[in-house]
C-alpha cells in the first residue's frame, strides 16, 4: 500500500513538473543557507583559533602600562607562582627597515631565544641558526622575501630605524645596524604578533641596541595549558589594572564563543527560509487539492477513503520535502 502511494505521488508530481520543481527549490534554500553559512563561520573560527593557539597555548604575556613599570620584583613574584615554569622579560618596539627602495615597517622583539621557540612551538628557522652574538638577529620571512624575490641573505647587514628613547619617552629617531643570523620559515597570518614581519634579537640587545631602559613586558610559560586560567586569575588579582595580561588560549576561547553566537544567529536567520519553504509546500498542496476535486471524487467513487486520499496528498509533500532537503544539504 505504501509503495503504491509513493508511486502515485511521484506520478502526480511529474504531471506538475514546474510547480513541483519550484517548490523543491524553495525547500532546498533553507538547509543550503544553513549549511553554507555554518561551514564558512566554522572554517574561519577554526583558522583564527589555530593561529592564536599556535602562538602558545600555555603562554601568558604581561605588558607594562604607562603608569606601572615591571621590574625584578615583579619577575621574582611571577616565578614564585607554582604553575609557572618559566618567566623572562622582553623588549618590544616598532621600526622601519630599508629594503631596496622601499621602507618596510617591522616589529622588534628582544627576548630569550630559547623561551621564544618554546612558547611558539610552530616557529621554525628556515635558514641559518639561532644567533649567539648580540649583533645578529632572526628576521621574519616577509622581511627577507617579497613576491618570492629574496632581498636579504645570511650575514647581510640591516639598517633599522627605531624610536630614540630618553627618560622613558620618545625623543626622535635613530638607526641601528644589525646582521642577519637566521631567517624564519613562513609562518602565515597571525593575530597580536606576526612573526613574518618581526625582527627577533637576544634580550641583552634590547637594552644595548634598542636603548630601552624599561621592560616592555614579561613572557610567562605555564607548566600545563589547564593551569593558564588559574594563573591569569592570580596575576589579575595581584596587578588589578596596573598591568595588561594576555593569554592566547583565552583569546581563542573568546573567538570560539563569538563564532558560536554567530552560528546561532545564522541558524535563526535560516529558520525564515524554512518558514518560506513550509508556506510554499502548503500553498502547492492546497492548490493541488483545489485543482483535483474531480480526480478526488473519482477516487472516492472507486473505494478510496478520506484518510487514504489525505495520505496520498501528504506523501506528495513528503517526497518534495525529502528531495529539497537532500538537495540543500
Short mmCIF file of N, CA and C in Angstrom, two decimals, residues 59-65 216-220 228-229 231-251:
data_model
loop_
_atom_site.label_atom_id
_atom_site.label_comp_id
_atom_site.label_asym_id
_atom_site.label_seq_id
_atom_site.Cartn_x
_atom_site.Cartn_y
_atom_site.Cartn_z
N UNK A 59 51.15 30.01 27.07
CA UNK A 59 51.90 31.26 27.18
C UNK A 59 51.00 32.39 27.66
N UNK A 60 51.57 33.23 28.51
CA UNK A 60 50.89 34.42 29.01
C UNK A 60 51.84 35.60 28.84
N UNK A 61 51.33 36.69 28.32
CA UNK A 61 52.14 37.90 28.15
C UNK A 61 51.64 38.97 29.11
N UNK A 62 52.56 39.54 29.88
CA UNK A 62 52.22 40.61 30.82
C UNK A 62 52.91 41.87 30.32
N UNK A 63 52.13 42.91 30.01
CA UNK A 63 52.66 44.14 29.45
C UNK A 63 52.66 45.25 30.49
N UNK A 64 53.73 46.04 30.46
CA UNK A 64 53.77 47.23 31.31
C UNK A 64 52.75 48.24 30.81
N UNK A 65 52.30 49.10 31.70
CA UNK A 65 51.41 50.19 31.31
C UNK A 65 52.15 51.51 31.53
N UNK A 216 59.35 45.97 28.25
CA UNK A 216 58.01 46.12 27.66
C UNK A 216 57.02 45.18 28.32
N UNK A 217 57.53 44.05 28.83
CA UNK A 217 56.65 43.08 29.47
C UNK A 217 57.42 41.86 29.92
N UNK A 218 56.67 40.88 30.37
CA UNK A 218 57.24 39.60 30.82
C UNK A 218 56.47 38.48 30.14
N UNK A 219 57.21 37.57 29.51
CA UNK A 219 56.60 36.41 28.87
C UNK A 219 56.65 35.23 29.84
N UNK A 220 55.47 34.64 30.06
CA UNK A 220 55.34 33.58 31.07
C UNK A 220 54.93 32.28 30.40
N UNK A 228 46.48 27.68 32.78
CA UNK A 228 46.56 29.05 32.27
C UNK A 228 45.51 29.94 32.94
N UNK A 229 44.27 29.49 32.97
CA UNK A 229 43.20 30.30 33.55
C UNK A 229 43.45 30.62 35.03
N UNK A 231 46.24 30.75 36.60
CA UNK A 231 47.40 31.64 36.70
C UNK A 231 47.03 33.06 36.29
N UNK A 232 46.24 33.19 35.22
CA UNK A 232 45.78 34.52 34.79
C UNK A 232 44.95 35.16 35.90
N UNK A 233 44.11 34.39 36.56
CA UNK A 233 43.29 34.92 37.66
C UNK A 233 44.17 35.42 38.80
N UNK A 234 45.21 34.66 39.13
CA UNK A 234 46.14 35.08 40.19
C UNK A 234 46.83 36.39 39.82
N UNK A 235 47.29 36.47 38.56
CA UNK A 235 48.01 37.67 38.11
C UNK A 235 47.09 38.89 38.06
N UNK A 236 45.87 38.70 37.59
CA UNK A 236 44.94 39.83 37.51
C UNK A 236 44.52 40.30 38.90
N UNK A 237 44.40 39.38 39.81
CA UNK A 237 44.07 39.76 41.19
C UNK A 237 45.23 40.54 41.81
N UNK A 238 46.45 40.15 41.45
CA UNK A 238 47.63 40.81 42.02
C UNK A 238 47.86 42.19 41.40
N UNK A 239 47.77 42.26 40.07
CA UNK A 239 48.09 43.52 39.39
C UNK A 239 46.89 44.44 39.21
N UNK A 240 45.69 43.89 39.25
CA UNK A 240 44.46 44.66 39.02
C UNK A 240 44.58 45.39 37.68
N UNK A 241 44.57 46.73 37.69
CA UNK A 241 44.66 47.49 36.43
C UNK A 241 46.06 48.01 36.16
N UNK A 242 47.03 47.58 36.94
CA UNK A 242 48.38 48.13 36.79
C UNK A 242 49.13 47.56 35.59
N UNK A 243 48.79 46.33 35.18
CA UNK A 243 49.46 45.69 34.05
C UNK A 243 48.43 45.01 33.17
N UNK A 244 48.77 44.90 31.90
CA UNK A 244 47.87 44.24 30.93
C UNK A 244 48.30 42.78 30.78
N UNK A 245 47.36 41.87 30.99
CA UNK A 245 47.67 40.44 30.96
C UNK A 245 46.90 39.78 29.82
N UNK A 246 47.63 39.10 28.94
CA UNK A 246 47.01 38.46 27.77
C UNK A 246 47.41 36.99 27.73
N UNK A 247 46.40 36.13 27.68
CA UNK A 247 46.63 34.69 27.49
C UNK A 247 46.06 34.32 26.13
N UNK A 248 46.90 33.79 25.25
CA UNK A 248 46.46 33.50 23.89
C UNK A 248 45.34 32.47 23.86
N UNK A 249 45.37 31.50 24.76
CA UNK A 249 44.31 30.49 24.79
C UNK A 249 42.98 31.11 25.18
N UNK A 250 43.01 32.14 26.04
CA UNK A 250 41.77 32.82 26.44
C UNK A 250 41.18 33.58 25.27
N UNK A 251 42.05 34.17 24.43
CA UNK A 251 41.56 34.86 23.24
C UNK A 251 40.89 33.86 22.30
#
